[in-house]
Amino acid sequence: MIEPPQSHTKCEISFQVNGKLVAVRAYPMERLLDVLREELGLTGTKEGCGEGECGSCSVLMDGVLVNSCLVPALQAKGVNITTVEGLAEDERLHALQQAFLDCGGAQCGICTPGMILAALHLLGKKPQPTIEEIREGLSGNLCRCTGYAQIIEAVAEVGRRGIAG
Amino acid sequence: MQNGQMTNYIIPTSADLAPIRVYFEELGNVHGAFGAKGIGELPMDGPAPAVINAVEDALGVPFRSIPLLPEDIFDAVANERERERFSPVAGDRR
């Protein structure tokens, strides 16, 4: 008989991150956020509140926007995860990153990776969102610095320019 | 968006925030260096005096410093009782 995974023993979990297959040994209930940051060194994903309120740790999991602080590592088995590190191609920034830069959409930067992934998720559904749709689409990501104006402007700019930049 | 109490005092999301218009005030502050005027800290200035005034109003004992700890309140109230006990006015009442 095969023993089910125990919460106190590490198990092998393999999944794709930014198109690359990875395998980690982690506790099943370890936060995906910690696996990404500590095991895989992908520190672009930030911890804000650690309880699913702020959206700083947002990543795409099989195209679904999730708070990685609320996802047990075991649930990542076999999925495809996109973090902010997966957006730029070599030296070329993703259209969203460039727009955040151009519009001044980042100040302290803690919310930025999550904001960009939330925006990416939104643009996937609505390539040319209205201002209201942008406000709604980013409302799960808190920002204390900007007042959101420049962030919303950045996403609207990508809507105008097109996601391919 | 309304925050009626401190326990669930939440910060606005992008869906809550009203449009912001940035406005540059051209008249310098005469008291600030080069006409500068700090504005970011102003919301920090009011709450502590307001809370201390409220405690003072409730107890009738003056407080003049922050932080205001439970021990400070206890001491002040105890001292006030002492003072009342030995004051001539209190003596007259006896």
PDB file of C-alpha atoms in Angstrom:
ATOM      1  CA  MET A   1       0.000   0.000   0.000  1.00  0.00           C
ATOM      2  CA  ILE A   2       1.248   3.463  -0.855  1.00  0.00           C
ATOM      3  CA  GLU A   3       1.248   5.847   2.092  1.00  0.00           C
ATOM      4  CA  PRO A   4      -0.509   9.161   1.447  1.00  0.00           C
ATOM      5  CA  PRO A   5       1.798  12.184   1.787  1.00  0.00           C
ATOM      6  CA  GLN A   6       2.258  13.187   5.423  1.00  0.00           C
ATOM      7  CA  SER A   7       2.202  16.846   6.383  1.00  0.00           C
ATOM      8  CA  HIS A   8       5.462  16.517   8.362  1.00  0.00           C
ATOM      9  CA  THR A   9       7.509  14.824   5.654  1.00  0.00           C
ATOM     10  CA  LYS A  10       8.734  16.514   2.547  1.00  0.00           C
ATOM     11  CA  CYS A  11       7.598  15.180  -0.769  1.00  0.00           C
ATOM     12  CA  GLU A  12       8.716  15.606  -4.331  1.00  0.00           C
ATOM     13  CA  ILE A  13       6.606  18.138  -6.229  1.00  0.00           C
ATOM     14  CA  SER A  14       7.243  18.895  -9.861  1.00  0.00           C
ATOM     15  CA  PHE A  15       5.638  21.594 -11.945  1.00  0.00           C
ATOM     16  CA  GLN A  16       6.457  24.161 -14.571  1.00  0.00           C
ATOM     17  CA  VAL A  17       7.582  27.671 -13.683  1.00  0.00           C
ATOM     18  CA  ASN A  18       7.779  30.188 -16.500  1.00  0.00           C
ATOM     19  CA  GLY A  19       7.930  27.346 -19.005  1.00  0.00           C
ATOM     20  CA  LYS A  20      10.699  25.458 -17.209  1.00  0.00           C
ATOM     21  CA  LEU A  21      10.097  22.108 -15.537  1.00  0.00           C
ATOM     22  CA  VAL A  22      11.232  22.132 -11.900  1.00  0.00           C
ATOM     23  CA  ALA A  23      11.180  19.591  -9.094  1.00  0.00           C
ATOM     24  CA  VAL A  24      11.351  20.593  -5.457  1.00  0.00           C
ATOM     25  CA  ARG A  25      11.239  18.779  -2.154  1.00  0.00           C
ATOM     26  CA  ALA A  26       8.758  20.580   0.065  1.00  0.00           C
ATOM     27  CA  TYR A  27       6.258  20.000   2.828  1.00  0.00           C
ATOM     28  CA  PRO A  28       2.822  19.459   1.273  1.00  0.00           C
ATOM     29  CA  MET A  29       1.281  22.378   3.175  1.00  0.00           C
ATOM     30  CA  GLU A  30       4.215  24.704   2.618  1.00  0.00           C
ATOM     31  CA  ARG A  31       3.085  27.918   0.961  1.00  0.00           C
ATOM     32  CA  LEU A  32       3.679  28.036  -2.783  1.00  0.00           C
ATOM     33  CA  LEU A  33       5.000  31.553  -2.129  1.00  0.00           C
ATOM     34  CA  ASP A  34       7.827  30.155   0.015  1.00  0.00           C
ATOM     35  CA  VAL A  35       8.625  27.415  -2.475  1.00  0.00           C
ATOM     36  CA  LEU A  36       8.937  30.010  -5.245  1.00  0.00           C
ATOM     37  CA  ARG A  37      11.021  32.420  -3.173  1.00  0.00           C
ATOM     38  CA  GLU A  38      13.137  30.119  -1.007  1.00  0.00           C
ATOM     39  CA  GLU A  39      13.502  26.923  -3.023  1.00  0.00           C
ATOM     40  CA  LEU A  40      13.496  28.366  -6.521  1.00  0.00           C
ATOM     41  CA  GLY A  41      14.989  31.783  -5.744  1.00  0.00           C
ATOM     42  CA  LEU A  42      12.205  33.595  -7.609  1.00  0.00           C
ATOM     43  CA  THR A  43      12.033  36.550  -5.236  1.00  0.00           C
ATOM     44  CA  GLY A  44      10.117  38.724  -7.698  1.00  0.00           C
ATOM     45  CA  THR A  45       6.949  37.392  -6.080  1.00  0.00           C
ATOM     46  CA  LYS A  46       6.458  39.408  -2.878  1.00  0.00           C
ATOM     47  CA  GLU A  47       4.897  38.630   0.443  1.00  0.00           C
ATOM     48  CA  GLY A  48       2.627  41.444   1.560  1.00  0.00           C
ATOM     49  CA  CYS A  49       0.091  40.353   4.142  1.00  0.00           C
ATOM     50  CA  GLY A  50       0.462  36.574   3.986  1.00  0.00           C
ATOM     51  CA  GLU A  51      -3.276  36.101   4.355  1.00  0.00           C
ATOM     52  CA  GLY A  52      -4.747  36.654   0.918  1.00  0.00           C
ATOM     53  CA  GLU A  53      -5.783  40.269   1.404  1.00  0.00           C
ATOM     54  CA  CYS A  54      -3.250  42.252  -0.581  1.00  0.00           C
ATOM     55  CA  GLY A  55      -2.423  40.383  -3.786  1.00  0.00           C
ATOM     56  CA  SER A  56       1.338  41.068  -3.622  1.00  0.00           C
ATOM     57  CA  CYS A  57       2.088  37.370  -4.021  1.00  0.00           C
ATOM     58  CA  SER A  58      -0.160  36.920  -7.088  1.00  0.00           C
ATOM     59  CA  VAL A  59       1.014  34.385  -9.656  1.00  0.00           C
ATOM     60  CA  LEU A  60      -0.733  32.717 -12.563  1.00  0.00           C
ATOM     61  CA  MET A  61      -1.427  29.038 -12.007  1.00  0.00           C
ATOM     62  CA  ASP A  62      -2.580  27.374 -15.224  1.00  0.00           C
ATOM     63  CA  GLY A  63      -3.714  30.840 -16.297  1.00  0.00           C
ATOM     64  CA  VAL A  64      -5.690  31.472 -13.106  1.00  0.00           C
ATOM     65  CA  LEU A  65      -4.690  34.382 -10.885  1.00  0.00           C
ATOM     66  CA  VAL A  66      -3.980  33.042  -7.376  1.00  0.00           C
ATOM     67  CA  ASN A  67      -2.510  34.357  -4.147  1.00  0.00           C
ATOM     68  CA  SER A  68       0.530  32.131  -3.767  1.00  0.00           C
ATOM     69  CA  CYS A  69       0.494  32.659   0.019  1.00  0.00           C
ATOM     70  CA  LEU A  70      -2.769  30.690   0.136  1.00  0.00           C
ATOM     71  CA  VAL A  71      -1.772  27.834  -2.175  1.00  0.00           C
ATOM     72  CA  PRO A  72      -0.328  24.729  -0.516  1.00  0.00           C
ATOM     73  CA  ALA A  73       2.761  23.542  -2.387  1.00  0.00           C
ATOM     74  CA  LEU A  74       1.196  20.159  -3.085  1.00  0.00           C
ATOM     75  CA  GLN A  75      -1.543  21.828  -5.135  1.00  0.00           C
ATOM     76  CA  ALA A  76       1.122  23.042  -7.546  1.00  0.00           C
ATOM     77  CA  LYS A  77       1.829  19.469  -8.643  1.00  0.00           C
ATOM     78  CA  GLY A  78       1.798  19.323 -12.434  1.00  0.00           C
ATOM     79  CA  VAL A  79       0.622  22.909 -12.975  1.00  0.00           C
ATOM     80  CA  ASN A  80       2.111  25.678 -15.058  1.00  0.00           C
ATOM     81  CA  ILE A  81       3.048  28.741 -13.041  1.00  0.00           C
ATOM     82  CA  THR A  82       3.875  32.178 -14.358  1.00  0.00           C
ATOM     83  CA  THR A  83       5.702  34.605 -12.074  1.00  0.00           C
ATOM     84  CA  VAL A  84       6.870  38.119 -12.873  1.00  0.00           C
ATOM     85  CA  GLU A  85      10.275  36.679 -13.815  1.00  0.00           C
ATOM     86  CA  GLY A  86       8.650  34.910 -16.739  1.00  0.00           C
ATOM     87  CA  LEU A  87       7.461  38.049 -18.513  1.00  0.00           C
ATOM     88  CA  ALA A  88      10.562  39.741 -19.910  1.00  0.00           C
ATOM     89  CA  GLU A  89      12.278  38.059 -22.829  1.00  0.00           C
ATOM     90  CA  ASP A  90      16.027  38.382 -22.331  1.00  0.00           C
ATOM     91  CA  GLU A  91      16.702  42.123 -22.147  1.00  0.00           C
ATOM     92  CA  ARG A  92      13.340  43.094 -23.589  1.00  0.00           C
ATOM     93  CA  LEU A  93      10.714  44.045 -21.022  1.00  0.00           C
ATOM     94  CA  HIS A  94       7.169  42.820 -21.377  1.00  0.00           C
ATOM     95  CA  ALA A  95       4.741  45.479 -22.656  1.00  0.00           C
ATOM     96  CA  LEU A  96       3.196  45.724 -19.184  1.00  0.00           C
ATOM     97  CA  GLN A  97       6.552  46.206 -17.484  1.00  0.00           C
ATOM     98  CA  GLN A  98       7.499  48.878 -20.008  1.00  0.00           C
ATOM     99  CA  ALA A  99       4.153  50.629 -19.526  1.00  0.00           C
ATOM    100  CA  PHE A 100       4.527  50.599 -15.722  1.00  0.00           C
ATOM    101  CA  LEU A 101       7.946  52.160 -16.246  1.00  0.00           C
ATOM    102  CA  ASP A 102       6.679  54.761 -18.716  1.00  0.00           C
ATOM    103  CA  CYS A 103       3.643  55.760 -16.657  1.00  0.00           C
ATOM    104  CA  GLY A 104       5.318  55.748 -13.232  1.00  0.00           C
ATOM    105  CA  GLY A 105       3.182  52.826 -12.080  1.00  0.00           C
ATOM    106  CA  ALA A 106       5.672  51.657  -9.445  1.00  0.00           C
ATOM    107  CA  GLN A 107       6.844  53.418  -6.317  1.00  0.00           C
ATOM    108  CA  CYS A 108       8.038  51.188  -3.480  1.00  0.00           C
ATOM    109  CA  GLY A 109       7.585  48.172  -5.761  1.00  0.00           C
ATOM    110  CA  ILE A 110       6.111  45.623  -3.357  1.00  0.00           C
ATOM    111  CA  CYS A 111       2.724  45.511  -5.088  1.00  0.00           C
ATOM    112  CA  THR A 112       4.172  45.788  -8.592  1.00  0.00           C
ATOM    113  CA  PRO A 113       4.817  42.111  -9.508  1.00  0.00           C
ATOM    114  CA  GLY A 114       1.328  41.163  -8.298  1.00  0.00           C
ATOM    115  CA  MET A 115      -0.209  44.149 -10.070  1.00  0.00           C
ATOM    116  CA  ILE A 116       1.506  43.215 -13.310  1.00  0.00           C
ATOM    117  CA  LEU A 117       0.263  39.628 -13.114  1.00  0.00           C
ATOM    118  CA  ALA A 118      -3.264  40.782 -12.266  1.00  0.00           C
ATOM    119  CA  ALA A 119      -3.074  43.135 -15.250  1.00  0.00           C
ATOM    120  CA  LEU A 120      -1.780  40.322 -17.461  1.00  0.00           C
ATOM    121  CA  HIS A 121      -4.686  38.150 -16.353  1.00  0.00           C
ATOM    122  CA  LEU A 122      -7.130  40.982 -17.070  1.00  0.00           C
ATOM    123  CA  LEU A 123      -5.672  41.711 -20.508  1.00  0.00           C
ATOM    124  CA  GLY A 124      -5.902  38.010 -21.338  1.00  0.00           C
ATOM    125  CA  LYS A 125      -9.660  38.238 -20.898  1.00  0.00           C
ATOM    126  CA  LYS A 126     -10.098  41.804 -22.158  1.00  0.00           C
ATOM    127  CA  PRO A 127      -7.345  43.044 -24.473  1.00  0.00           C
ATOM    128  CA  GLN A 128      -8.708  46.609 -24.445  1.00  0.00           C
ATOM    129  CA  PRO A 129     -10.254  47.116 -21.012  1.00  0.00           C
ATOM    130  CA  THR A 130     -12.117  50.256 -20.027  1.00  0.00           C
ATOM    131  CA  ILE A 131     -10.927  52.252 -17.004  1.00  0.00           C
ATOM    132  CA  GLU A 132     -13.756  50.723 -14.954  1.00  0.00           C
ATOM    133  CA  GLU A 133     -12.756  47.206 -16.011  1.00  0.00           C
ATOM    134  CA  ILE A 134      -9.149  47.947 -15.052  1.00  0.00           C
ATOM    135  CA  ARG A 135     -10.208  49.266 -11.633  1.00  0.00           C
ATOM    136  CA  GLU A 136     -12.302  46.139 -11.122  1.00  0.00           C
ATOM    137  CA  GLY A 137      -9.605  43.801 -12.444  1.00  0.00           C
ATOM    138  CA  LEU A 138      -6.900  45.199 -10.140  1.00  0.00           C
ATOM    139  CA  SER A 139      -9.112  45.555  -7.082  1.00  0.00           C
ATOM    140  CA  GLY A 140      -7.627  42.447  -5.453  1.00  0.00           C
ATOM    141  CA  ASN A 141      -4.198  44.061  -5.359  1.00  0.00           C
ATOM    142  CA  LEU A 142      -3.563  46.735  -2.760  1.00  0.00           C
ATOM    143  CA  CYS A 143      -1.163  49.614  -3.292  1.00  0.00           C
ATOM    144  CA  ARG A 144      -0.367  52.111  -0.561  1.00  0.00           C
ATOM    145  CA  CYS A 145       1.895  54.433  -2.553  1.00  0.00           C
ATOM    146  CA  THR A 146       0.462  55.422  -5.881  1.00  0.00           C
ATOM    147  CA  GLY A 147      -3.256  55.980  -5.380  1.00  0.00           C
ATOM    148  CA  TYR A 148      -3.565  53.582  -8.348  1.00  0.00           C
ATOM    149  CA  ALA A 149      -3.816  56.402 -10.921  1.00  0.00           C
ATOM    150  CA  GLN A 150      -0.521  55.651 -12.689  1.00  0.00           C
ATOM    151  CA  ILE A 151      -1.064  51.896 -12.434  1.00  0.00           C
ATOM    152  CA  ILE A 152      -4.466  52.170 -14.098  1.00  0.00           C
ATOM    153  CA  GLU A 153      -2.924  54.471 -16.705  1.00  0.00           C
ATOM    154  CA  ALA A 154      -0.163  51.918 -17.393  1.00  0.00           C
ATOM    155  CA  VAL A 155      -2.663  49.113 -17.988  1.00  0.00           C
ATOM    156  CA  ALA A 156      -4.810  51.353 -20.180  1.00  0.00           C
ATOM    157  CA  GLU A 157      -1.671  52.219 -22.149  1.00  0.00           C
ATOM    158  CA  VAL A 158      -1.023  48.530 -22.836  1.00  0.00           C
ATOM    159  CA  GLY A 159      -4.641  48.221 -23.932  1.00  0.00           C
ATOM    160  CA  ARG A 160      -3.970  50.960 -26.477  1.00  0.00           C
ATOM    161  CA  ARG A 161      -0.509  49.775 -27.592  1.00  0.00           C
ATOM    162  CA  GLY A 162      -1.420  46.109 -27.622  1.00  0.00           C
ATOM    163  CA  ILE A 163       0.047  43.421 -25.374  1.00  0.00           C
ATOM    164  CA  ALA A 164       2.783  42.559 -27.864  1.00  0.00           C
ATOM    165  CA  GLY A 165       4.161  46.067 -27.265  1.00  0.00           C
TER     166      GLY A 165
ATOM    167  CA  MET B   1     -16.147  53.380   1.274  1.00  0.00           C
ATOM    168  CA  GLN B   2     -16.656  54.017   4.989  1.00  0.00           C
ATOM    169  CA  ASN B   3     -14.446  52.995   7.870  1.00  0.00           C
ATOM    170  CA  GLY B   4     -16.413  53.387  11.063  1.00  0.00           C
ATOM    171  CA  GLN B   5     -13.876  51.833  13.420  1.00  0.00           C
ATOM    172  CA  MET B   6     -10.194  51.031  13.747  1.00  0.00           C
ATOM    173  CA  THR B   7     -10.565  47.232  13.838  1.00  0.00           C
ATOM    174  CA  ASN B   8     -11.628  46.966  10.215  1.00  0.00           C
ATOM    175  CA  TYR B   9     -10.003  50.146   8.976  1.00  0.00           C
ATOM    176  CA  ILE B  10      -9.162  48.984   5.473  1.00  0.00           C
ATOM    177  CA  ILE B  11      -7.216  50.714   2.750  1.00  0.00           C
ATOM    178  CA  PRO B  12      -8.909  51.580  -0.544  1.00  0.00           C
ATOM    179  CA  THR B  13      -8.610  49.305  -3.569  1.00  0.00           C
ATOM    180  CA  SER B  14      -8.442  50.519  -7.145  1.00  0.00           C
ATOM    181  CA  ALA B  15     -12.218  50.035  -7.341  1.00  0.00           C
ATOM    182  CA  ASP B  16     -12.843  52.262  -4.301  1.00  0.00           C
ATOM    183  CA  LEU B  17     -10.694  55.230  -5.115  1.00  0.00           C
ATOM    184  CA  ALA B  18     -12.166  58.418  -6.561  1.00  0.00           C
ATOM    185  CA  PRO B  19     -10.336  60.006  -9.509  1.00  0.00           C
ATOM    186  CA  ILE B  20      -7.334  61.990  -8.275  1.00  0.00           C
ATOM    187  CA  ARG B  21      -6.447  65.341  -9.759  1.00  0.00           C
ATOM    188  CA  VAL B  22      -2.916  66.505  -8.981  1.00  0.00           C
ATOM    189  CA  TYR B  23      -2.778  70.223  -8.269  1.00  0.00           C
ATOM    190  CA  PHE B  24       0.383  72.258  -7.759  1.00  0.00           C
ATOM    191  CA  GLU B  25       0.119  75.049  -5.228  1.00  0.00           C
ATOM    192  CA  GLU B  26       2.413  77.803  -6.477  1.00  0.00           C
ATOM    193  CA  LEU B  27       2.385  79.992  -3.343  1.00  0.00           C
ATOM    194  CA  GLY B  28       5.224  79.027  -1.023  1.00  0.00           C
ATOM    195  CA  ASN B  29       4.820  78.545   2.706  1.00  0.00           C
ATOM    196  CA  VAL B  30       6.512  81.527   4.419  1.00  0.00           C
ATOM    197  CA  HIS B  31       7.663  79.336   7.346  1.00  0.00           C
ATOM    198  CA  GLY B  32       9.243  76.563   5.280  1.00  0.00           C
ATOM    199  CA  ALA B  33      12.715  76.437   3.760  1.00  0.00           C
ATOM    200  CA  PHE B  34      12.486  77.606   0.132  1.00  0.00           C
ATOM    201  CA  GLY B  35       8.730  77.849   0.630  1.00  0.00           C
ATOM    202  CA  ALA B  36       8.395  74.102   1.275  1.00  0.00           C
ATOM    203  CA  LYS B  37       5.436  72.731   3.180  1.00  0.00           C
ATOM    204  CA  GLY B  38       5.198  69.158   4.403  1.00  0.00           C
ATOM    205  CA  ILE B  39       1.831  67.579   3.786  1.00  0.00           C
ATOM    206  CA  GLY B  40       2.322  63.809   3.970  1.00  0.00           C
ATOM    207  CA  GLU B  41       2.699  63.719   7.748  1.00  0.00           C
ATOM    208  CA  LEU B  42      -0.268  65.906   8.655  1.00  0.00           C
ATOM    209  CA  PRO B  43      -2.706  63.049   9.250  1.00  0.00           C
ATOM    210  CA  MET B  44      -0.208  61.763  11.827  1.00  0.00           C
ATOM    211  CA  ASP B  45      -0.409  64.935  13.934  1.00  0.00           C
ATOM    212  CA  GLY B  46      -4.031  64.948  15.016  1.00  0.00           C
ATOM    213  CA  PRO B  47      -4.961  61.509  16.362  1.00  0.00           C
ATOM    214  CA  ALA B  48      -2.694  61.339  19.445  1.00  0.00           C
ATOM    215  CA  PRO B  49      -3.779  64.740  20.869  1.00  0.00           C
ATOM    216  CA  ALA B  50      -7.393  63.871  20.061  1.00  0.00           C
ATOM    217  CA  VAL B  51      -7.177  60.592  21.986  1.00  0.00           C
ATOM    218  CA  ILE B  52      -5.387  62.255  24.911  1.00  0.00           C
ATOM    219  CA  ASN B  53      -7.972  65.053  25.014  1.00  0.00           C
ATOM    220  CA  ALA B  54     -10.734  62.447  25.057  1.00  0.00           C
ATOM    221  CA  VAL B  55      -9.134  60.620  28.009  1.00  0.00           C
ATOM    222  CA  GLU B  56      -8.644  63.942  29.769  1.00  0.00           C
ATOM    223  CA  ASP B  57     -12.269  64.855  29.149  1.00  0.00           C
ATOM    224  CA  ALA B  58     -13.487  61.512  30.468  1.00  0.00           C
ATOM    225  CA  LEU B  59     -11.365  61.501  33.645  1.00  0.00           C
ATOM    226  CA  GLY B  60     -10.927  65.183  34.395  1.00  0.00           C
ATOM    227  CA  VAL B  61      -7.167  64.604  34.783  1.00  0.00           C
ATOM    228  CA  PRO B  62      -4.722  66.396  32.492  1.00  0.00           C
ATOM    229  CA  PHE B  63      -2.258  64.444  30.330  1.00  0.00           C
ATOM    230  CA  ARG B  64       0.593  66.133  28.494  1.00  0.00           C
ATOM    231  CA  SER B  65       2.718  63.419  26.862  1.00  0.00           C
ATOM    232  CA  ILE B  66       2.590  60.424  24.551  1.00  0.00           C
ATOM    233  CA  PRO B  67       2.587  57.467  24.516  1.00  0.00           C
ATOM    234  CA  LEU B  68      -0.232  57.364  27.038  1.00  0.00           C
ATOM    235  CA  LEU B  69       0.076  54.020  28.775  1.00  0.00           C
ATOM    236  CA  PRO B  70      -2.437  52.364  31.111  1.00  0.00           C
ATOM    237  CA  GLU B  71       0.168  52.835  33.873  1.00  0.00           C
ATOM    238  CA  ASP B  72       0.272  56.594  33.211  1.00  0.00           C
ATOM    239  CA  ILE B  73      -3.500  56.810  33.511  1.00  0.00           C
ATOM    240  CA  PHE B  74      -3.495  54.732  36.692  1.00  0.00           C
ATOM    241  CA  ASP B  75      -0.773  56.924  38.264  1.00  0.00           C
ATOM    242  CA  ALA B  76      -2.457  60.158  37.264  1.00  0.00           C
ATOM    243  CA  VAL B  77      -5.820  59.056  38.635  1.00  0.00           C
ATOM    244  CA  ALA B  78      -4.201  57.827  41.867  1.00  0.00           C
ATOM    245  CA  ASN B  79      -2.315  61.130  42.269  1.00  0.00           C
ATOM    246  CA  GLU B  80      -5.482  63.080  41.599  1.00  0.00           C
ATOM    247  CA  ARG B  81      -7.280  61.153  44.364  1.00  0.00           C
ATOM    248  CA  GLU B  82      -4.386  61.897  46.756  1.00  0.00           C
ATOM    249  CA  ARG B  83      -4.474  65.568  45.863  1.00  0.00           C
ATOM    250  CA  GLU B  84      -8.232  65.765  46.376  1.00  0.00           C
ATOM    251  CA  ARG B  85      -7.957  64.061  49.749  1.00  0.00           C
ATOM    252  CA  PHE B  86      -5.514  66.669  51.075  1.00  0.00           C
ATOM    253  CA  SER B  87      -6.915  69.723  49.334  1.00  0.00           C
ATOM    254  CA  PRO B  88      -8.643  72.342  51.506  1.00  0.00           C
ATOM    255  CA  VAL B  89     -11.757  72.123  49.343  1.00  0.00           C
ATOM    256  CA  ALA B  90     -12.078  68.409  49.941  1.00  0.00           C
ATOM    257  CA  GLY B  91     -11.393  69.062  53.647  1.00  0.00           C
ATOM    258  CA  ASP B  92     -14.244  71.533  53.815  1.00  0.00           C
ATOM    259  CA  ARG B  93     -16.607  68.929  52.461  1.00  0.00           C
ATOM    260  CA  ARG B  94     -15.772  66.590  55.317  1.00  0.00           C
TER     261      ARG B  94
END
